PDB file of C-alpha atoms in Angstrom:
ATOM      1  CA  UNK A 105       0.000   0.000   0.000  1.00  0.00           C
ATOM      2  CA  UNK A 106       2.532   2.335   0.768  1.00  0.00           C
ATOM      3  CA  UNK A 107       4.602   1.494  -2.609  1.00  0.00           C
ATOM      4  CA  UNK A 108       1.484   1.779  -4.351  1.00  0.00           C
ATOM      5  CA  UNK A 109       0.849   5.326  -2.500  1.00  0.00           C
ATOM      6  CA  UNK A 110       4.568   6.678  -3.272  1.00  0.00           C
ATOM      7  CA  UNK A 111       3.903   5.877  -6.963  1.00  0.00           C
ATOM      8  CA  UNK A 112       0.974   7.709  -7.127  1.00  0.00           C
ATOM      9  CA  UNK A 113       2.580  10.435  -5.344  1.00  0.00           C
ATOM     10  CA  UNK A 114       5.156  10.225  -7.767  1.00  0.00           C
ATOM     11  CA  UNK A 115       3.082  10.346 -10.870  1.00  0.00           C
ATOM     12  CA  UNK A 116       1.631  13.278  -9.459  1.00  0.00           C
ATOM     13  CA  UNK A 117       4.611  15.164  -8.820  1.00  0.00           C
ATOM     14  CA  UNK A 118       5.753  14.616 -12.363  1.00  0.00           C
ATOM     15  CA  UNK A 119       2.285  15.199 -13.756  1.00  0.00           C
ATOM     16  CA  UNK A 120       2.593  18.569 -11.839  1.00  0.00           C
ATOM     17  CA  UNK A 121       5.958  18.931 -13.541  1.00  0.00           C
ATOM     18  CA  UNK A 122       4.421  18.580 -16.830  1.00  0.00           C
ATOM     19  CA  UNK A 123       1.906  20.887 -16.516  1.00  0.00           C
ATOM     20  CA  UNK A 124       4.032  24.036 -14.990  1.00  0.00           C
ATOM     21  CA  UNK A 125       6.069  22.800 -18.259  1.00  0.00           C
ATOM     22  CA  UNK A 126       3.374  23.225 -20.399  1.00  0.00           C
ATOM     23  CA  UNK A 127       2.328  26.531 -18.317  1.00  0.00           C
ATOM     24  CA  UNK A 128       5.644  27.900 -18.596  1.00  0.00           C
ATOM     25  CA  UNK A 129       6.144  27.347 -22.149  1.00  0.00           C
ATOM     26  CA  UNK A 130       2.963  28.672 -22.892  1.00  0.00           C
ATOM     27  CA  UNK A 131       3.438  31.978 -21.283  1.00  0.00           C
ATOM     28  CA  UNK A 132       7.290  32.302 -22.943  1.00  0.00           C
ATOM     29  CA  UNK A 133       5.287  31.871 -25.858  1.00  0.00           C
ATOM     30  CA  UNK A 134       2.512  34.307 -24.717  1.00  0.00           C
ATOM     31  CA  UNK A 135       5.131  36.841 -23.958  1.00  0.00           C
ATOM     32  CA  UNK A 136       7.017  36.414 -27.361  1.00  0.00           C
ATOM     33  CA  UNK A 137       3.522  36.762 -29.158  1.00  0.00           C
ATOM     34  CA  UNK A 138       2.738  40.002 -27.240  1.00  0.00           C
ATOM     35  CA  UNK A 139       6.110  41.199 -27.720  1.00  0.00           C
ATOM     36  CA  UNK A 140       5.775  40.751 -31.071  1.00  0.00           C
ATOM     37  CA  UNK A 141       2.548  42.329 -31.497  1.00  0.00           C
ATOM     38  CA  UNK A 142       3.393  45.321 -29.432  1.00  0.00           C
ATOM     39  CA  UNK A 143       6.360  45.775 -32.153  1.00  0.00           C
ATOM     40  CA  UNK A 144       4.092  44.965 -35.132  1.00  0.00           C
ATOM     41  CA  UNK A 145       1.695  47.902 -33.946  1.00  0.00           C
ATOM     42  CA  UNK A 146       4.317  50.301 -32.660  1.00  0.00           C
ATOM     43  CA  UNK A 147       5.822  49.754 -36.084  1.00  0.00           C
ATOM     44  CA  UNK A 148       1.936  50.180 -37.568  1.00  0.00           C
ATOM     45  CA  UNK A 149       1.816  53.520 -35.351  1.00  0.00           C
ATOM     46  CA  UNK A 150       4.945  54.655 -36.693  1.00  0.00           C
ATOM     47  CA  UNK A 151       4.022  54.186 -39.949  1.00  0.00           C
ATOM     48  CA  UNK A 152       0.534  56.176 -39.692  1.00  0.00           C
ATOM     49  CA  UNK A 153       1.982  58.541 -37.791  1.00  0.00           C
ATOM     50  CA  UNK A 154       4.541  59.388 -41.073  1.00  0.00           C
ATOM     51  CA  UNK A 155       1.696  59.331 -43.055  1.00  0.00           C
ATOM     52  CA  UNK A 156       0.281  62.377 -41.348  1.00  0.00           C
ATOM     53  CA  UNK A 157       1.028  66.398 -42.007  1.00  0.00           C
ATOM     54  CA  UNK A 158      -0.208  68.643 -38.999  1.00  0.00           C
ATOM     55  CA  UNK A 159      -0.930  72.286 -40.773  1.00  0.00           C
ATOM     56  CA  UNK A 160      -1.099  75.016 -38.898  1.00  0.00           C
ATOM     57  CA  UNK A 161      -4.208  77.307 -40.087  1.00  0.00           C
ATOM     58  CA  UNK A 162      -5.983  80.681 -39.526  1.00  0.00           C
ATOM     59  CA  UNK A 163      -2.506  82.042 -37.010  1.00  0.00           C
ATOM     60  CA  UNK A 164      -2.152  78.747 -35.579  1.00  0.00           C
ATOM     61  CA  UNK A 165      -5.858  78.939 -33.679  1.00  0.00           C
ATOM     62  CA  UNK A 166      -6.731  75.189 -35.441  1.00  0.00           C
ATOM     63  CA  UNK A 167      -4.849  72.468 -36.839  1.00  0.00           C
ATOM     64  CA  UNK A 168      -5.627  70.437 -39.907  1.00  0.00           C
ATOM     65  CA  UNK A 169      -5.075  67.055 -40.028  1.00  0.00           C
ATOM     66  CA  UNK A 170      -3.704  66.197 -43.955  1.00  0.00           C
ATOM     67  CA  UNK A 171      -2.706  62.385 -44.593  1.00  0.00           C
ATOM     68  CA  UNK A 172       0.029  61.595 -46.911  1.00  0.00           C
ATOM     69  CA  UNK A 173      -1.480  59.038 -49.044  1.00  0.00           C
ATOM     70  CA  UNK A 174      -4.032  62.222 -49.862  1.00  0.00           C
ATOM     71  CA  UNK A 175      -1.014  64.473 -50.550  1.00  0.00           C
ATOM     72  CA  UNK A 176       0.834  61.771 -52.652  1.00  0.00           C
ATOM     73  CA  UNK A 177      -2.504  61.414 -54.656  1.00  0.00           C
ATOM     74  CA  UNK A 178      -2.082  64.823 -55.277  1.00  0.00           C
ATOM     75  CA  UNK A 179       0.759  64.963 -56.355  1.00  0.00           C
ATOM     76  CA  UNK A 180       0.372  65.836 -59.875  1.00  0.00           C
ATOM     77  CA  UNK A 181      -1.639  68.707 -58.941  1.00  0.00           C
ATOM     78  CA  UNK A 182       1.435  69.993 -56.706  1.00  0.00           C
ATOM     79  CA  UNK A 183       3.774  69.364 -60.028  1.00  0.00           C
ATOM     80  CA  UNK A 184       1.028  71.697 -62.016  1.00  0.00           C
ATOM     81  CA  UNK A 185       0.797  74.566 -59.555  1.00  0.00           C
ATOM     82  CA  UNK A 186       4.759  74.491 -59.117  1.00  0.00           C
ATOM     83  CA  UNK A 187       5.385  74.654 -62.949  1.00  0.00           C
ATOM     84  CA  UNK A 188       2.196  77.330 -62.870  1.00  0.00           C
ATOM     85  CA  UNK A 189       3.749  79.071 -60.559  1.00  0.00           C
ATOM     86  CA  UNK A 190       7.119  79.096 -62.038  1.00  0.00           C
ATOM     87  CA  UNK A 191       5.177  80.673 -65.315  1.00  0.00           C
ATOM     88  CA  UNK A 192       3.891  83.205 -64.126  1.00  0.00           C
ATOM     89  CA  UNK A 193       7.014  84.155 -61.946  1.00  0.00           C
ATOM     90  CA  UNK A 194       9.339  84.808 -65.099  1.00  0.00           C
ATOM     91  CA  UNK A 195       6.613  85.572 -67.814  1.00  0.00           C
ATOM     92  CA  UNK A 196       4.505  88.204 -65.470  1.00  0.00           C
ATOM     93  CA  UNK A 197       6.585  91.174 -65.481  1.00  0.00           C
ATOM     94  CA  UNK A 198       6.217  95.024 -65.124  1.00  0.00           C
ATOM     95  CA  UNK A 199       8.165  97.904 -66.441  1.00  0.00           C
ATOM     96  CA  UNK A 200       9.952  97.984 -63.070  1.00  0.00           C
ATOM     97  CA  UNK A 201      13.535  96.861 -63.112  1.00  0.00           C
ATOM     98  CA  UNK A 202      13.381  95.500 -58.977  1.00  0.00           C
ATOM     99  CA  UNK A 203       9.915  93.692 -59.235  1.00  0.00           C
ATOM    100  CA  UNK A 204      11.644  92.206 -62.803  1.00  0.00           C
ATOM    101  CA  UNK A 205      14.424  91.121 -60.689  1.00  0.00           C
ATOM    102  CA  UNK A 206      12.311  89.984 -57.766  1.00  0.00           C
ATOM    103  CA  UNK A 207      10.437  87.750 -59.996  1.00  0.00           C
ATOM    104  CA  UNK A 208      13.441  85.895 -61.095  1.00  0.00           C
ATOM    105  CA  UNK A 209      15.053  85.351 -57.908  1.00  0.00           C
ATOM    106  CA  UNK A 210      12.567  83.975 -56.213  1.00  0.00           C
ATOM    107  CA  UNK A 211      12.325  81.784 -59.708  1.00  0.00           C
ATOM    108  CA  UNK A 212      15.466  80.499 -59.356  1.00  0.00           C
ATOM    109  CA  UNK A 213      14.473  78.778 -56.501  1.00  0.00           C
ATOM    110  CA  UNK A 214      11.914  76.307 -58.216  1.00  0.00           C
ATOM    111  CA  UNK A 215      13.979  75.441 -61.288  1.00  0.00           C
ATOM    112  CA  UNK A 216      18.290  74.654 -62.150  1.00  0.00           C
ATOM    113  CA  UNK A 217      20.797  76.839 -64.378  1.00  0.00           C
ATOM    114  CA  UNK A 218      18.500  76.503 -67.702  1.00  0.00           C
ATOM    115  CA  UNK A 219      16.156  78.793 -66.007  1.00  0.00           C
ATOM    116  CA  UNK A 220      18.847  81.116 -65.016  1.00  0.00           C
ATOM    117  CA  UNK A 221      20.189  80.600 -68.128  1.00  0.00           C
ATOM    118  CA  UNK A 222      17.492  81.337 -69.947  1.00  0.00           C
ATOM    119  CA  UNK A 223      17.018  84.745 -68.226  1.00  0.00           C
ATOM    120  CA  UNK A 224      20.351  85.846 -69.046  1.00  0.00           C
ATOM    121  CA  UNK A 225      19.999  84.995 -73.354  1.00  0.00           C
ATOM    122  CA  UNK A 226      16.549  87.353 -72.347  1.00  0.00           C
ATOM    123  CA  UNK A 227      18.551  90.182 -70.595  1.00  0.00           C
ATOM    124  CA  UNK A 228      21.657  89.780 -73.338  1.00  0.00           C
ATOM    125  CA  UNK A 229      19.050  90.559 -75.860  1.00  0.00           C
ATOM    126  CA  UNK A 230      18.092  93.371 -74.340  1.00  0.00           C
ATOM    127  CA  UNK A 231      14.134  92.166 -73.647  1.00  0.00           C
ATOM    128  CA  UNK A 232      13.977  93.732 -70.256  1.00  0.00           C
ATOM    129  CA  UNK A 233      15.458  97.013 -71.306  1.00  0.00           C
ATOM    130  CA  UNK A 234      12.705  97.717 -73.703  1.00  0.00           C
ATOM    131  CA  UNK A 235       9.996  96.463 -71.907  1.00  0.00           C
ATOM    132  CA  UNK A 236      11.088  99.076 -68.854  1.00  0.00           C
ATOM    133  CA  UNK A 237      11.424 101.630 -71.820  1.00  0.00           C
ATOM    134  CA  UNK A 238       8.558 101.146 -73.381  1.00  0.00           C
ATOM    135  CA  UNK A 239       6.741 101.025 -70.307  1.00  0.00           C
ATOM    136  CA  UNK A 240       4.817  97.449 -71.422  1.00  0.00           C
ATOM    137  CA  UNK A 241       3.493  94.489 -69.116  1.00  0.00           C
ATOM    138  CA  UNK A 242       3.517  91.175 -70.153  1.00  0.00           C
ATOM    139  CA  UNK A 243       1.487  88.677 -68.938  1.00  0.00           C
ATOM    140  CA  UNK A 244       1.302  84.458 -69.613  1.00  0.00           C
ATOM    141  CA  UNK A 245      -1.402  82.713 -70.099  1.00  0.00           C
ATOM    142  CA  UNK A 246      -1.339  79.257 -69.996  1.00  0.00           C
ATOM    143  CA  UNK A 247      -3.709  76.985 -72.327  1.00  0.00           C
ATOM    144  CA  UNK A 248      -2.609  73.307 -71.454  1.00  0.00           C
ATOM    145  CA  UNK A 249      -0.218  71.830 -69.282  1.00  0.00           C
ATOM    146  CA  UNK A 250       1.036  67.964 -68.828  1.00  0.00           C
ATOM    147  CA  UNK A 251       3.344  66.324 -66.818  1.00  0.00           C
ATOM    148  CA  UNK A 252       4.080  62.665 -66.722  1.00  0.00           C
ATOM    149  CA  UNK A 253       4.331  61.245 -63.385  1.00  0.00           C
ATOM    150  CA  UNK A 254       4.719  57.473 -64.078  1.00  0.00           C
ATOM    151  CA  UNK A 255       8.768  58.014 -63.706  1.00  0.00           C
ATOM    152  CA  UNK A 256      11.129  60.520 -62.338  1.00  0.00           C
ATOM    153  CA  UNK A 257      12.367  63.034 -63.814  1.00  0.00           C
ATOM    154  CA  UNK A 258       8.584  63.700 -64.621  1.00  0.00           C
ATOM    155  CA  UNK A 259       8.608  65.444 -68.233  1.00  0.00           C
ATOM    156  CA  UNK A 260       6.393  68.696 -68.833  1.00  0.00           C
ATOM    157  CA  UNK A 261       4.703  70.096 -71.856  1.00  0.00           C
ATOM    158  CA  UNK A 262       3.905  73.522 -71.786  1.00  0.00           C
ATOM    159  CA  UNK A 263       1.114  75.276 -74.309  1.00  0.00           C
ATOM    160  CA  UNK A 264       0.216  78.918 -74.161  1.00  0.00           C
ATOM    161  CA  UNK A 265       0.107  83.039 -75.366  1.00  0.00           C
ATOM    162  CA  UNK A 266       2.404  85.844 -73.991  1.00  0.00           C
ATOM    163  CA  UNK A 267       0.347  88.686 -74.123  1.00  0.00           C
ATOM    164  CA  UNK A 268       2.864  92.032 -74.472  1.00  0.00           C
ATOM    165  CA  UNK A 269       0.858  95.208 -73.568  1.00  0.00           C
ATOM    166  CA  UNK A 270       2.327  98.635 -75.425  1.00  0.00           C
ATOM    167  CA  UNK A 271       0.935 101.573 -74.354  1.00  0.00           C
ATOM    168  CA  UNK A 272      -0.629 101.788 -78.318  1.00  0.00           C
ATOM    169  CA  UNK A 273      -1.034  98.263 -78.966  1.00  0.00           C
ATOM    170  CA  UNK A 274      -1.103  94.331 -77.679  1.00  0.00           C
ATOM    171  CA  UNK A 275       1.407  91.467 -78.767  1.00  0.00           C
ATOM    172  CA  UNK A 276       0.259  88.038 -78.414  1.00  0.00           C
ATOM    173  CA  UNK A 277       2.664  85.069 -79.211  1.00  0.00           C
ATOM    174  CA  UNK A 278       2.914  81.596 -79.094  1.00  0.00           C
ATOM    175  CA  UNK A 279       4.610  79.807 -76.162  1.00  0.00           C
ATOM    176  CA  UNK A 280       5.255  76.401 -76.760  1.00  0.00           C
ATOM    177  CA  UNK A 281       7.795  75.115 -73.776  1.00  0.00           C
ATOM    178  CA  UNK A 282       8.965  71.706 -72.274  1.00  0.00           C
ATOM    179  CA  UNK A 283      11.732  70.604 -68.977  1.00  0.00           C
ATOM    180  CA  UNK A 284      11.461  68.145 -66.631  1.00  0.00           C
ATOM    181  CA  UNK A 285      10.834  67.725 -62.685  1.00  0.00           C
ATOM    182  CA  UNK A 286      12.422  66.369 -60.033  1.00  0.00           C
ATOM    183  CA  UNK A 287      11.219  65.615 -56.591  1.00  0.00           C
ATOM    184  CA  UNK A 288      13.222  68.230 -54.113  1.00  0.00           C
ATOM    185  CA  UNK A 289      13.075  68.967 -50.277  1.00  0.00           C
ATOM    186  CA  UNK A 290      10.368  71.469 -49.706  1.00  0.00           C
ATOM    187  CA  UNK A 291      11.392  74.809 -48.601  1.00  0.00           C
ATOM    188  CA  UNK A 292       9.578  78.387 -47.707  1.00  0.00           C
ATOM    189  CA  UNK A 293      10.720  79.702 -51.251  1.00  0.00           C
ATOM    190  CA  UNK A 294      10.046  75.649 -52.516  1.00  0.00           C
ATOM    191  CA  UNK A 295       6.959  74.684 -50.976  1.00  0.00           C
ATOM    192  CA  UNK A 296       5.695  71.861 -53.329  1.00  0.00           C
ATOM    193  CA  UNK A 297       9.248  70.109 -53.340  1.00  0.00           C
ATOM    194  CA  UNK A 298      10.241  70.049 -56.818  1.00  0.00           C
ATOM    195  CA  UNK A 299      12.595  71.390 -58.965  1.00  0.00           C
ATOM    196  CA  UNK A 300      12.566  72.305 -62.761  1.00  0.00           C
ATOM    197  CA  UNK A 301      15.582  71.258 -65.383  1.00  0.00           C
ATOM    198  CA  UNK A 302      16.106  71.198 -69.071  1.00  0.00           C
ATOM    199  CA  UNK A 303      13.543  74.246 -68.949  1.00  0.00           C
ATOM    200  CA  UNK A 304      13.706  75.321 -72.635  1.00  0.00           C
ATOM    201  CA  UNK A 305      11.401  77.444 -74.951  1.00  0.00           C
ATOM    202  CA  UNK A 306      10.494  76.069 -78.603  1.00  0.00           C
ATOM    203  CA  UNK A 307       8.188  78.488 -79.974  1.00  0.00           C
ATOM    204  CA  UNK A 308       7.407  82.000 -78.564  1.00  0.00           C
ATOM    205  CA  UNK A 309       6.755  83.099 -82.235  1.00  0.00           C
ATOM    206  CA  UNK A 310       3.784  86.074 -83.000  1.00  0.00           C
ATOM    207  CA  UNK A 311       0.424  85.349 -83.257  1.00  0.00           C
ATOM    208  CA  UNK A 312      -0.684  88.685 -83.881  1.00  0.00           C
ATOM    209  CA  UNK A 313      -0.688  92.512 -82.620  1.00  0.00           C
ATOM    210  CA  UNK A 314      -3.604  94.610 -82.569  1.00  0.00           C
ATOM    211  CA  UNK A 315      -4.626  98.215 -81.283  1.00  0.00           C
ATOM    212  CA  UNK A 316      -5.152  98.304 -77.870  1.00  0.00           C
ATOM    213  CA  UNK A 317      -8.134 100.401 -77.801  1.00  0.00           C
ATOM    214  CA  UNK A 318      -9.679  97.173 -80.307  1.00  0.00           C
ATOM    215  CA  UNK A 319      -8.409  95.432 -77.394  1.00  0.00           C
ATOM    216  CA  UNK A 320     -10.154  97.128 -74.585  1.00  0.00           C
ATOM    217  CA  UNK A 321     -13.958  97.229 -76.721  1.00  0.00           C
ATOM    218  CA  UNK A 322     -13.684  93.409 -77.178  1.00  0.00           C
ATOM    219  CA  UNK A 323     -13.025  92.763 -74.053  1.00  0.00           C
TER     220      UNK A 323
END
């Protein structure tokens, strides 16, 4: 009896081995599988939190929440308003020698040599000297633009009139213009983070010229 009592004991001992065994293992495992779920959604948190743009608005009294995925789908739209922007920077221009050279500073910053370049074959040719002398605005306006997005450096078509205001009569010509984009860190004078090269001008050939008081009655 007492033999058959110590082996009984003894199975239960090592039946109570087993199980802290299997308790043991199961919370190492436990442990590993919330270790590794706390890193899978710190990780996931991380990610989300990347994919998020806090914009200050109205002074800094609210903020706007903007995701990333939104701003990446609208990306294109950035690459438009930069080139727009660009446009209208060195084709807007007054008789007024510092707002002319104003314009193309602050020009230089979205674009590479070609459009400093390009300013300097203007200025050589002694554009900006007769538009300040004959006291004429020009002004761009832009028909149709495309960009390609599908691979960097993104290529640009550019179709639209230069209108050249006299103070007897109106110049419109053809601009026809292509360069490419690449994606650039985003600065105050850069906000949309890109950055134009190979900027060149095909065609800014005359479409016509007409008196400006025609002008002013069709309009």
């Amino acid at each position: 009896m007492n033999a058959n009592f110590n082996f009984r004991y003894l199975r239960n001992i090592e039946s109570s081995f087993r199980l802290i065994r299997i308790i043991v293992f199961a919370v190492i495992v436990g442990s590993f599988g919330f270790a590794a779920y706390m890193a899978y959604l710190s990780h996931k948190t991380d990610r989300e939190s990347r994919q998020k743009i806090y914009v200050l608005d109205n002074g800094g009294k609210s903020i706007m929440l903007a995701l990333a995925q939104d701003q990446n789908a609208n990306r294109l739209a950035e690459a438009k308003d930069h080139v727009k922007t660009f446009l209208k920077l060195f084709f807007n221009q007054e008789p007024d020698e510092k707002a002319i050279a104003a314009n193309m500073d602050q020009a230089a910053y979205l674009g590479d040599e070609s459009v400093t370049r390009h300013y300097y074959d203007l200025r050589e040719k002694g554009f900006y000297t007769k538009l300040i002398q004959g006291n004429a605005t020009q002004k761009i306006m832009i028909d149709s633009l495309s960009i390609n997005m599908s691979r960097s450096p993104y290529s640009c078509n550019i179709f639209g009139r230069v209108m050249l205001v006299r103070t007897s009569n109106i110049t419109f010509r053809k601009l026809v213009a292509d360069c490419h984009l690449i994606d650039a860190t985003r600065t105050d004078n850069n906000p949309h983070g890109f950055l134009i090269e190979r900027f060149r001008v095909t065609d800014n050939s005359d479409i016509e010229t007409i008196n400006r008081d025609q002008y002013e009655a069709y309009r």
